[in-house]
C-alpha cells in the first residue's frame, strides 16, 4: 500500500482511497484467483505490485492482502472462514471491532464501500468565516456544494448567541460530512455583494444558502433555521431535490477582505458628545 500523503480533507482522503483501492482491487480481480497460490496473494509475493502490502502473522498493522491459507494465526484471530474476505478496522478501533465487508464483488463495489467507510471516519469539516476571497474559493471550488450561513451582526447577537449558531453549523457539518461540502459563515452586512448575488437580505438573519459553485446555481433555506429545518433542506439537496436559481450575473460575486471575528461581544460605537453649552434653554420662541 502507498502511504497516504495527501490532504487530510474529505476530498483528499477519498481521492487517496479511490486511487489506492481501485489499483489494488483491479490487480486482484484481473483474472487472478485461488487460495494459497502466488496469484491470490500467497506467500510467494502476491500480485507483484507495490500498491498492496502482503500481510503476515508478524507485520499485520494497517491495510493489505493476507493469504489466510499460509498465515493461519491472523486468519483464526479474525474469524476468516471463506475467501476472499475483507474486514475493515476503523481508526482507533480494537481488534474486536472489525467490520465485515457486505458489498458486491466488483471493483466499483469495493471502492465505493471503502470510500464510504473512510468518509465515516473523517473529522467534521471546519466552519470558516468569509473573511477573504481566497477562503471562500478554497471552501467552494471542487466541491459539490458550499453552504453559506448568514448570521446576525454581532451587536444583534452577541458572542454567546453567535456561538450557538456556530455550534449548530458544526453539528450539521459533522452530520453531512460524507458529502464533502464546504461550510462558510458570514456576518450579516459584511459581504454586501455576496448577499445581493445570493438574494439574501430583506428577510432578516440568520439565513442559509447552498451554492453549486461549478454551475453557479443556489438554493435558499425557506424553512426554520434550526437542526430539523436545515437537515431537511440539505437532505433534499443531497437527493437532487429542491428549487435552484442562477446566481446573479452568472459569476461569483466579489468578496472583500475583512478582519475575522475575535470571539468577543460586540462594542457599540461611541456616540459623539454634543456641546449644549451655547443653547439657551430658558429662552423660548413663540
PDB file of C-alpha atoms in Angstrom:
ATOM      1  CA  UNK A   1       0.000   0.000   0.000  1.00  0.00           C
ATOM      2  CA  UNK A   2       1.208   3.509  -0.780  1.00  0.00           C
ATOM      3  CA  UNK A   3       1.246   5.813   2.210  1.00  0.00           C
ATOM      4  CA  UNK A   4      -1.439   8.495   2.296  1.00  0.00           C
ATOM      5  CA  UNK A   5       0.464  11.744   1.859  1.00  0.00           C
ATOM      6  CA  UNK A   6      -2.486  13.728   0.579  1.00  0.00           C
ATOM      7  CA  UNK A   7      -4.540  16.393   2.297  1.00  0.00           C
ATOM      8  CA  UNK A   8      -6.449  15.416   5.437  1.00  0.00           C
ATOM      9  CA  UNK A   9      -9.714  16.581   3.937  1.00  0.00           C
ATOM     10  CA  UNK A  10     -12.764  14.743   2.673  1.00  0.00           C
ATOM     11  CA  UNK A  11     -11.629  15.309  -0.896  1.00  0.00           C
ATOM     12  CA  UNK A  12      -8.008  14.391  -0.236  1.00  0.00           C
ATOM     13  CA  UNK A  13      -8.724  11.221   1.704  1.00  0.00           C
ATOM     14  CA  UNK A  14     -11.430   9.993  -0.649  1.00  0.00           C
ATOM     15  CA  UNK A  15      -9.134  10.575  -3.635  1.00  0.00           C
ATOM     16  CA  UNK A  16      -6.395   8.536  -1.988  1.00  0.00           C
ATOM     17  CA  UNK A  17      -8.808   5.740  -1.118  1.00  0.00           C
ATOM     18  CA  UNK A  18     -10.183   5.680  -4.637  1.00  0.00           C
ATOM     19  CA  UNK A  19      -6.747   5.583  -6.241  1.00  0.00           C
ATOM     20  CA  UNK A  20      -5.143   3.013  -3.974  1.00  0.00           C
ATOM     21  CA  UNK A  21      -8.081   0.664  -3.505  1.00  0.00           C
ATOM     22  CA  UNK A  22      -9.012   0.729  -7.160  1.00  0.00           C
ATOM     23  CA  UNK A  23      -5.481  -0.161  -8.240  1.00  0.00           C
ATOM     24  CA  UNK A  24      -5.246  -2.901  -5.646  1.00  0.00           C
ATOM     25  CA  UNK A  25      -8.652  -4.396  -6.357  1.00  0.00           C
ATOM     26  CA  UNK A  26      -8.188  -4.192 -10.119  1.00  0.00           C
ATOM     27  CA  UNK A  27      -4.955  -6.154  -9.794  1.00  0.00           C
ATOM     28  CA  UNK A  28      -6.654  -8.765  -7.628  1.00  0.00           C
ATOM     29  CA  UNK A  29      -9.709  -9.135  -9.825  1.00  0.00           C
ATOM     30  CA  UNK A  30      -7.834  -9.124 -13.102  1.00  0.00           C
ATOM     31  CA  UNK A  31      -8.259 -12.838 -13.662  1.00  0.00           C
ATOM     32  CA  UNK A  32      -6.246 -13.863 -10.601  1.00  0.00           C
ATOM     33  CA  UNK A  33      -7.867 -16.136  -8.032  1.00  0.00           C
ATOM     34  CA  UNK A  34      -7.387 -19.201  -5.961  1.00  0.00           C
ATOM     35  CA  UNK A  35      -6.262 -19.821  -2.407  1.00  0.00           C
ATOM     36  CA  UNK A  36      -2.666 -20.204  -1.404  1.00  0.00           C
ATOM     37  CA  UNK A  37      -1.172 -19.563  -4.838  1.00  0.00           C
ATOM     38  CA  UNK A  38       1.000 -16.628  -5.821  1.00  0.00           C
ATOM     39  CA  UNK A  39      -1.835 -15.245  -7.900  1.00  0.00           C
ATOM     40  CA  UNK A  40      -4.047 -14.881  -4.843  1.00  0.00           C
ATOM     41  CA  UNK A  41      -1.511 -13.000  -2.785  1.00  0.00           C
ATOM     42  CA  UNK A  42       0.133 -16.049  -1.241  1.00  0.00           C
ATOM     43  CA  UNK A  43       3.495 -16.346   0.401  1.00  0.00           C
ATOM     44  CA  UNK A  44       5.278 -16.076  -2.938  1.00  0.00           C
ATOM     45  CA  UNK A  45       4.814 -12.312  -3.254  1.00  0.00           C
ATOM     46  CA  UNK A  46       1.178 -11.635  -4.071  1.00  0.00           C
ATOM     47  CA  UNK A  47       0.287  -9.598  -7.127  1.00  0.00           C
ATOM     48  CA  UNK A  48       3.785  -8.241  -7.578  1.00  0.00           C
ATOM     49  CA  UNK A  49       2.533  -4.690  -7.074  1.00  0.00           C
ATOM     50  CA  UNK A  50       3.878  -2.211  -4.519  1.00  0.00           C
ATOM     51  CA  UNK A  51       0.376  -0.804  -4.053  1.00  0.00           C
ATOM     52  CA  UNK A  52      -0.621  -3.590  -1.646  1.00  0.00           C
ATOM     53  CA  UNK A  53       1.389  -4.799   1.315  1.00  0.00           C
ATOM     54  CA  UNK A  54       1.122  -8.527   1.781  1.00  0.00           C
ATOM     55  CA  UNK A  55       0.276  -9.028   5.431  1.00  0.00           C
ATOM     56  CA  UNK A  56       1.759 -11.826   7.507  1.00  0.00           C
ATOM     57  CA  UNK A  57       1.365 -13.015  11.082  1.00  0.00           C
ATOM     58  CA  UNK A  58       4.162 -10.646  12.092  1.00  0.00           C
ATOM     59  CA  UNK A  59       3.526  -7.431  10.136  1.00  0.00           C
ATOM     60  CA  UNK A  60      -0.264  -7.098  10.209  1.00  0.00           C
ATOM     61  CA  UNK A  61      -0.908  -3.458  11.092  1.00  0.00           C
ATOM     62  CA  UNK A  62      -2.860  -1.410   8.566  1.00  0.00           C
ATOM     63  CA  UNK A  63      -4.169  -2.284   5.096  1.00  0.00           C
ATOM     64  CA  UNK A  64      -3.133  -5.049   2.770  1.00  0.00           C
ATOM     65  CA  UNK A  65      -3.649  -8.547   1.425  1.00  0.00           C
ATOM     66  CA  UNK A  66      -3.256 -11.575   3.676  1.00  0.00           C
ATOM     67  CA  UNK A  67      -3.038 -15.141   2.377  1.00  0.00           C
ATOM     68  CA  UNK A  68      -5.099 -16.810   5.100  1.00  0.00           C
ATOM     69  CA  UNK A  69      -4.108 -20.295   3.947  1.00  0.00           C
ATOM     70  CA  UNK A  70      -0.492 -19.532   4.814  1.00  0.00           C
ATOM     71  CA  UNK A  71      -0.777 -17.094   7.722  1.00  0.00           C
ATOM     72  CA  UNK A  72      -3.298 -19.052   9.741  1.00  0.00           C
ATOM     73  CA  UNK A  73      -2.726 -17.239  13.033  1.00  0.00           C
ATOM     74  CA  UNK A  74      -4.193 -13.970  11.766  1.00  0.00           C
ATOM     75  CA  UNK A  75      -6.942 -15.790   9.865  1.00  0.00           C
ATOM     76  CA  UNK A  76      -8.026 -17.613  13.009  1.00  0.00           C
ATOM     77  CA  UNK A  77      -7.768 -14.479  15.127  1.00  0.00           C
ATOM     78  CA  UNK A  78     -10.257 -12.599  12.969  1.00  0.00           C
ATOM     79  CA  UNK A  79     -12.542 -15.495  12.118  1.00  0.00           C
ATOM     80  CA  UNK A  80     -11.720 -15.747   8.421  1.00  0.00           C
ATOM     81  CA  UNK A  81     -13.646 -18.727   7.049  1.00  0.00           C
ATOM     82  CA  UNK A  82     -14.162 -18.117   3.344  1.00  0.00           C
ATOM     83  CA  UNK A  83     -12.140 -16.488   0.609  1.00  0.00           C
ATOM     84  CA  UNK A  84     -11.890 -13.725  -0.347  1.00  0.00           C
ATOM     85  CA  UNK A  85     -12.755 -11.985   2.931  1.00  0.00           C
ATOM     86  CA  UNK A  86     -12.495  -8.244   3.546  1.00  0.00           C
ATOM     87  CA  UNK A  87     -12.514  -6.733   7.025  1.00  0.00           C
ATOM     88  CA  UNK A  88     -12.419  -3.068   7.983  1.00  0.00           C
ATOM     89  CA  UNK A  89     -10.885  -1.596  11.137  1.00  0.00           C
ATOM     90  CA  UNK A  90     -11.869   1.990  11.883  1.00  0.00           C
ATOM     91  CA  UNK A  91      -9.138   4.305  13.206  1.00  0.00           C
ATOM     92  CA  UNK A  92      -8.726   3.807  16.933  1.00  0.00           C
ATOM     93  CA  UNK A  93     -10.821   0.644  16.988  1.00  0.00           C
ATOM     94  CA  UNK A  94      -9.824  -2.554  18.745  1.00  0.00           C
ATOM     95  CA  UNK A  95      -9.293  -5.976  17.206  1.00  0.00           C
ATOM     96  CA  UNK A  96     -12.808  -6.998  18.188  1.00  0.00           C
ATOM     97  CA  UNK A  97     -14.350  -4.095  16.252  1.00  0.00           C
ATOM     98  CA  UNK A  98     -13.609  -5.445  12.772  1.00  0.00           C
ATOM     99  CA  UNK A  99     -16.442  -4.809  10.312  1.00  0.00           C
ATOM    100  CA  UNK A 100     -17.077  -7.499   7.707  1.00  0.00           C
ATOM    101  CA  UNK A 101     -17.394  -6.350   4.115  1.00  0.00           C
ATOM    102  CA  UNK A 102     -21.001  -6.693   2.980  1.00  0.00           C
ATOM    103  CA  UNK A 103     -20.883  -5.225  -0.522  1.00  0.00           C
ATOM    104  CA  UNK A 104     -20.621  -6.660  -4.001  1.00  0.00           C
ATOM    105  CA  UNK A 105     -17.553  -8.274  -5.571  1.00  0.00           C
ATOM    106  CA  UNK A 106     -16.852  -5.870  -8.408  1.00  0.00           C
ATOM    107  CA  UNK A 107     -14.091  -3.279  -8.332  1.00  0.00           C
ATOM    108  CA  UNK A 108     -16.571  -0.410  -8.171  1.00  0.00           C
ATOM    109  CA  UNK A 109     -18.475  -2.090  -5.319  1.00  0.00           C
ATOM    110  CA  UNK A 110     -15.349  -2.463  -3.206  1.00  0.00           C
ATOM    111  CA  UNK A 111     -14.077   1.042  -3.996  1.00  0.00           C
ATOM    112  CA  UNK A 112     -17.462   2.532  -3.112  1.00  0.00           C
ATOM    113  CA  UNK A 113     -17.649   0.600   0.162  1.00  0.00           C
ATOM    114  CA  UNK A 114     -14.093   1.505   1.187  1.00  0.00           C
ATOM    115  CA  UNK A 115     -14.648   5.168   0.326  1.00  0.00           C
ATOM    116  CA  UNK A 116     -17.839   5.245   2.378  1.00  0.00           C
ATOM    117  CA  UNK A 117     -16.052   3.776   5.399  1.00  0.00           C
ATOM    118  CA  UNK A 118     -13.180   6.239   5.053  1.00  0.00           C
ATOM    119  CA  UNK A 119     -15.582   9.170   4.885  1.00  0.00           C
ATOM    120  CA  UNK A 120     -17.380   7.992   8.029  1.00  0.00           C
ATOM    121  CA  UNK A 121     -14.159   8.420   9.984  1.00  0.00           C
ATOM    122  CA  UNK A 122     -13.242  11.855   8.688  1.00  0.00           C
ATOM    123  CA  UNK A 123     -13.156  14.703  11.198  1.00  0.00           C
ATOM    124  CA  UNK A 124     -16.070  17.126  10.836  1.00  0.00           C
ATOM    125  CA  UNK A 125     -15.451  19.948   8.357  1.00  0.00           C
ATOM    126  CA  UNK A 126     -14.397  23.324   9.678  1.00  0.00           C
ATOM    127  CA  UNK A 127     -16.971  26.100   9.546  1.00  0.00           C
ATOM    128  CA  UNK A 128     -14.962  29.117   8.385  1.00  0.00           C
ATOM    129  CA  UNK A 129     -15.786  32.801   8.263  1.00  0.00           C
ATOM    130  CA  UNK A 130     -15.899  34.554   4.897  1.00  0.00           C
ATOM    131  CA  UNK A 131     -13.038  36.976   5.506  1.00  0.00           C
ATOM    132  CA  UNK A 132     -11.357  36.884   2.083  1.00  0.00           C
ATOM    133  CA  UNK A 133     -11.990  35.691  -1.481  1.00  0.00           C
ATOM    134  CA  UNK A 134      -9.278  33.043  -1.088  1.00  0.00           C
ATOM    135  CA  UNK A 135     -11.014  31.424   1.884  1.00  0.00           C
ATOM    136  CA  UNK A 136     -14.355  31.301   0.106  1.00  0.00           C
ATOM    137  CA  UNK A 137     -12.805  29.882  -3.054  1.00  0.00           C
ATOM    138  CA  UNK A 138     -10.989  27.192  -1.074  1.00  0.00           C
ATOM    139  CA  UNK A 139     -14.242  26.114   0.567  1.00  0.00           C
ATOM    140  CA  UNK A 140     -16.264  26.064  -2.649  1.00  0.00           C
ATOM    141  CA  UNK A 141     -14.027  25.102  -5.551  1.00  0.00           C
ATOM    142  CA  UNK A 142     -14.111  21.430  -6.489  1.00  0.00           C
ATOM    143  CA  UNK A 143     -16.962  20.607  -4.094  1.00  0.00           C
ATOM    144  CA  UNK A 144     -20.493  19.636  -4.920  1.00  0.00           C
ATOM    145  CA  UNK A 145     -21.932  22.311  -2.651  1.00  0.00           C
ATOM    146  CA  UNK A 146     -20.745  25.024  -0.314  1.00  0.00           C
ATOM    147  CA  UNK A 147     -23.114  26.019   2.461  1.00  0.00           C
ATOM    148  CA  UNK A 148     -23.338  29.711   3.362  1.00  0.00           C
ATOM    149  CA  UNK A 149     -24.835  30.664   6.723  1.00  0.00           C
ATOM    150  CA  UNK A 150     -25.536  34.384   7.127  1.00  0.00           C
ATOM    151  CA  UNK A 151     -25.601  35.155  10.851  1.00  0.00           C
ATOM    152  CA  UNK A 152     -26.852  38.282  12.632  1.00  0.00           C
ATOM    153  CA  UNK A 153     -24.481  41.182  13.244  1.00  0.00           C
ATOM    154  CA  UNK A 154     -22.541  40.835  16.485  1.00  0.00           C
ATOM    155  CA  UNK A 155     -24.424  43.796  18.017  1.00  0.00           C
ATOM    156  CA  UNK A 156     -27.711  41.988  17.381  1.00  0.00           C
ATOM    157  CA  UNK A 157     -26.441  38.586  18.509  1.00  0.00           C
ATOM    158  CA  UNK A 158     -23.526  38.721  20.943  1.00  0.00           C
ATOM    159  CA  UNK A 159     -20.803  36.088  21.425  1.00  0.00           C
ATOM    160  CA  UNK A 160     -22.918  33.539  23.308  1.00  0.00           C
ATOM    161  CA  UNK A 161     -25.703  33.833  20.752  1.00  0.00           C
ATOM    162  CA  UNK A 162     -23.304  33.539  17.815  1.00  0.00           C
ATOM    163  CA  UNK A 163     -21.558  30.511  19.305  1.00  0.00           C
ATOM    164  CA  UNK A 164     -24.901  28.718  19.468  1.00  0.00           C
ATOM    165  CA  UNK A 165     -25.326  29.215  15.744  1.00  0.00           C
ATOM    166  CA  UNK A 166     -21.757  28.117  15.026  1.00  0.00           C
ATOM    167  CA  UNK A 167     -22.190  25.036  17.215  1.00  0.00           C
ATOM    168  CA  UNK A 168     -25.324  24.156  15.254  1.00  0.00           C
ATOM    169  CA  UNK A 169     -23.424  24.534  11.979  1.00  0.00           C
ATOM    170  CA  UNK A 170     -20.562  22.344  13.226  1.00  0.00           C
ATOM    171  CA  UNK A 171     -23.008  19.615  14.239  1.00  0.00           C
ATOM    172  CA  UNK A 172     -24.665  19.782  10.835  1.00  0.00           C
ATOM    173  CA  UNK A 173     -21.281  19.701   9.121  1.00  0.00           C
ATOM    174  CA  UNK A 174     -20.464  16.536  11.041  1.00  0.00           C
ATOM    175  CA  UNK A 175     -23.833  15.004  10.151  1.00  0.00           C
ATOM    176  CA  UNK A 176     -23.314  15.656   6.427  1.00  0.00           C
ATOM    177  CA  UNK A 177     -19.523  15.224   6.355  1.00  0.00           C
ATOM    178  CA  UNK A 178     -19.666  12.282   3.935  1.00  0.00           C
ATOM    179  CA  UNK A 179     -20.874  14.711   1.273  1.00  0.00           C
ATOM    180  CA  UNK A 180     -17.613  16.669   1.387  1.00  0.00           C
ATOM    181  CA  UNK A 181     -19.302  20.074   1.314  1.00  0.00           C
ATOM    182  CA  UNK A 182     -17.689  23.381   2.228  1.00  0.00           C
ATOM    183  CA  UNK A 183     -19.119  25.331   5.176  1.00  0.00           C
ATOM    184  CA  UNK A 184     -18.909  29.134   5.445  1.00  0.00           C
ATOM    185  CA  UNK A 185     -20.474  31.641   7.791  1.00  0.00           C
ATOM    186  CA  UNK A 186     -20.931  35.326   7.029  1.00  0.00           C
ATOM    187  CA  UNK A 187     -21.738  38.162   9.400  1.00  0.00           C
ATOM    188  CA  UNK A 188     -24.845  39.901   8.145  1.00  0.00           C
ATOM    189  CA  UNK A 189     -23.960  43.053   6.218  1.00  0.00           C
ATOM    190  CA  UNK A 190     -20.223  42.308   5.977  1.00  0.00           C
ATOM    191  CA  UNK A 191     -20.302  40.980   2.392  1.00  0.00           C
ATOM    192  CA  UNK A 192     -22.974  43.023   0.638  1.00  0.00           C
ATOM    193  CA  UNK A 193     -22.208  41.891  -2.930  1.00  0.00           C
ATOM    194  CA  UNK A 194     -22.321  38.245  -1.875  1.00  0.00           C
ATOM    195  CA  UNK A 195     -25.661  38.775  -0.163  1.00  0.00           C
ATOM    196  CA  UNK A 196     -27.090  40.550  -3.185  1.00  0.00           C
ATOM    197  CA  UNK A 197     -25.945  37.831  -5.598  1.00  0.00           C
ATOM    198  CA  UNK A 198     -27.486  35.119  -3.409  1.00  0.00           C
ATOM    199  CA  UNK A 199     -30.705  37.072  -2.826  1.00  0.00           C
ATOM    200  CA  UNK A 200     -30.050  37.306   0.904  1.00  0.00           C
ATOM    201  CA  UNK A 201     -31.270  40.333   2.795  1.00  0.00           C
ATOM    202  CA  UNK A 202     -34.646  41.795   3.447  1.00  0.00           C
ATOM    203  CA  UNK A 203     -35.764  38.673   5.284  1.00  0.00           C
ATOM    204  CA  UNK A 204     -33.576  39.070   8.349  1.00  0.00           C
ATOM    205  CA  UNK A 205     -30.871  36.863   9.760  1.00  0.00           C
ATOM    206  CA  UNK A 206     -29.954  34.063  10.131  1.00  0.00           C
ATOM    207  CA  UNK A 207     -30.280  32.797   6.573  1.00  0.00           C
ATOM    208  CA  UNK A 208     -28.762  29.901   4.648  1.00  0.00           C
ATOM    209  CA  UNK A 209     -27.887  29.304   1.003  1.00  0.00           C
ATOM    210  CA  UNK A 210     -26.427  26.194  -0.629  1.00  0.00           C
ATOM    211  CA  UNK A 211     -24.337  27.047  -3.695  1.00  0.00           C
ATOM    212  CA  UNK A 212     -23.256  24.819  -6.554  1.00  0.00           C
ATOM    213  CA  UNK A 213     -20.034  26.661  -7.357  1.00  0.00           C
ATOM    214  CA  UNK A 214     -19.464  24.912 -10.679  1.00  0.00           C
ATOM    215  CA  UNK A 215     -22.941  25.614 -12.065  1.00  0.00           C
ATOM    216  CA  UNK A 216     -23.309  28.964 -10.262  1.00  0.00           C
ATOM    217  CA  UNK A 217     -26.749  27.983  -9.008  1.00  0.00           C
ATOM    218  CA  UNK A 218     -28.043  28.207  -5.475  1.00  0.00           C
ATOM    219  CA  UNK A 219     -30.906  27.118  -3.283  1.00  0.00           C
ATOM    220  CA  UNK A 220     -32.167  29.066  -0.277  1.00  0.00           C
ATOM    221  CA  UNK A 221     -33.402  27.677   3.022  1.00  0.00           C
ATOM    222  CA  UNK A 222     -37.050  28.656   3.336  1.00  0.00           C
ATOM    223  CA  UNK A 223     -37.803  26.690   6.484  1.00  0.00           C
ATOM    224  CA  UNK A 224     -36.719  27.296  10.047  1.00  0.00           C
ATOM    225  CA  UNK A 225     -33.060  27.901  10.844  1.00  0.00           C
ATOM    226  CA  UNK A 226     -32.730  25.027  13.307  1.00  0.00           C
ATOM    227  CA  UNK A 227     -31.405  21.469  13.288  1.00  0.00           C
ATOM    228  CA  UNK A 228     -34.522  19.848  11.860  1.00  0.00           C
ATOM    229  CA  UNK A 229     -35.243  22.564   9.312  1.00  0.00           C
ATOM    230  CA  UNK A 230     -31.682  22.660   7.973  1.00  0.00           C
ATOM    231  CA  UNK A 231     -31.344  18.871   7.939  1.00  0.00           C
ATOM    232  CA  UNK A 232     -34.455  18.561   5.827  1.00  0.00           C
ATOM    233  CA  UNK A 233     -33.255  21.302   3.482  1.00  0.00           C
ATOM    234  CA  UNK A 234     -29.798  19.786   2.969  1.00  0.00           C
ATOM    235  CA  UNK A 235     -31.066  16.218   2.802  1.00  0.00           C
ATOM    236  CA  UNK A 236     -33.390  17.177  -0.055  1.00  0.00           C
ATOM    237  CA  UNK A 237     -30.495  18.835  -1.869  1.00  0.00           C
ATOM    238  CA  UNK A 238     -28.307  15.749  -1.424  1.00  0.00           C
ATOM    239  CA  UNK A 239     -31.012  13.741  -3.220  1.00  0.00           C
ATOM    240  CA  UNK A 240     -31.261  16.260  -6.032  1.00  0.00           C
ATOM    241  CA  UNK A 241     -34.494  17.811  -4.796  1.00  0.00           C
ATOM    242  CA  UNK A 242     -35.294  21.424  -4.076  1.00  0.00           C
ATOM    243  CA  UNK A 243     -35.567  24.554  -6.193  1.00  0.00           C
ATOM    244  CA  UNK A 244     -32.476  26.285  -7.548  1.00  0.00           C
ATOM    245  CA  UNK A 245     -31.871  29.697  -9.071  1.00  0.00           C
ATOM    246  CA  UNK A 246     -28.958  31.043 -11.126  1.00  0.00           C
ATOM    247  CA  UNK A 247     -26.595  33.373  -9.327  1.00  0.00           C
ATOM    248  CA  UNK A 248     -26.961  36.968 -10.473  1.00  0.00           C
ATOM    249  CA  UNK A 249     -24.549  37.730 -13.286  1.00  0.00           C
ATOM    250  CA  UNK A 250     -23.630  34.022 -13.592  1.00  0.00           C
ATOM    251  CA  UNK A 251     -20.283  34.802 -11.933  1.00  0.00           C
ATOM    252  CA  UNK A 252     -19.215  34.605  -8.328  1.00  0.00           C
ATOM    253  CA  UNK A 253     -19.556  37.993  -6.610  1.00  0.00           C
ATOM    254  CA  UNK A 254     -16.754  39.995  -5.077  1.00  0.00           C
ATOM    255  CA  UNK A 255     -15.787  39.010  -1.547  1.00  0.00           C
ATOM    256  CA  UNK A 256     -13.909  41.709   0.338  1.00  0.00           C
ATOM    257  CA  UNK A 257     -11.161  41.116   2.875  1.00  0.00           C
ATOM    258  CA  UNK A 258     -12.258  41.796   6.438  1.00  0.00           C
ATOM    259  CA  UNK A 259     -10.964  41.151   9.936  1.00  0.00           C
ATOM    260  CA  UNK A 260     -12.096  37.819  11.395  1.00  0.00           C
ATOM    261  CA  UNK A 261     -14.330  37.768  14.444  1.00  0.00           C
ATOM    262  CA  UNK A 262     -12.291  37.803  17.655  1.00  0.00           C
ATOM    263  CA  UNK A 263     -14.774  35.665  19.570  1.00  0.00           C
ATOM    264  CA  UNK A 264     -15.833  38.540  21.815  1.00  0.00           C
ATOM    265  CA  UNK A 265     -19.010  40.527  22.317  1.00  0.00           C
ATOM    266  CA  UNK A 266     -19.510  43.493  20.058  1.00  0.00           C
ATOM    267  CA  UNK A 267     -18.955  47.010  21.367  1.00  0.00           C
ATOM    268  CA  UNK A 268     -21.443  49.658  20.196  1.00  0.00           C
ATOM    269  CA  UNK A 269     -19.842  52.674  18.510  1.00  0.00           C
ATOM    270  CA  UNK A 270     -19.225  55.536  20.876  1.00  0.00           C
ATOM    271  CA  UNK A 271     -21.783  58.268  20.382  1.00  0.00           C
ATOM    272  CA  UNK A 272     -20.421  61.708  19.642  1.00  0.00           C
ATOM    273  CA  UNK A 273     -20.989  64.123  22.501  1.00  0.00           C
ATOM    274  CA  UNK A 274     -22.805  67.316  21.559  1.00  0.00           C
ATOM    275  CA  UNK A 275     -21.818  70.545  23.279  1.00  0.00           C
ATOM    276  CA  UNK A 276     -25.001  72.131  24.599  1.00  0.00           C
ATOM    277  CA  UNK A 277     -23.281  74.983  26.439  1.00  0.00           C
ATOM    278  CA  UNK A 278     -24.360  77.565  23.874  1.00  0.00           C
ATOM    279  CA  UNK A 279     -28.004  76.520  23.878  1.00  0.00           C
ATOM    280  CA  UNK A 280     -30.289  78.908  25.751  1.00  0.00           C
ATOM    281  CA  UNK A 281     -32.722  76.567  27.435  1.00  0.00           C
ATOM    282  CA  UNK A 282     -34.512  79.434  29.207  1.00  0.00           C
ATOM    283  CA  UNK A 283     -35.424  81.284  26.023  1.00  0.00           C
ATOM    284  CA  UNK A 284     -38.462  80.039  24.223  1.00  0.00           C
ATOM    285  CA  UNK A 285     -39.512  81.475  20.896  1.00  0.00           C
ATOM    286  CA  UNK A 286     -43.230  81.924  20.374  1.00  0.00           C
TER     287      UNK A 286
END
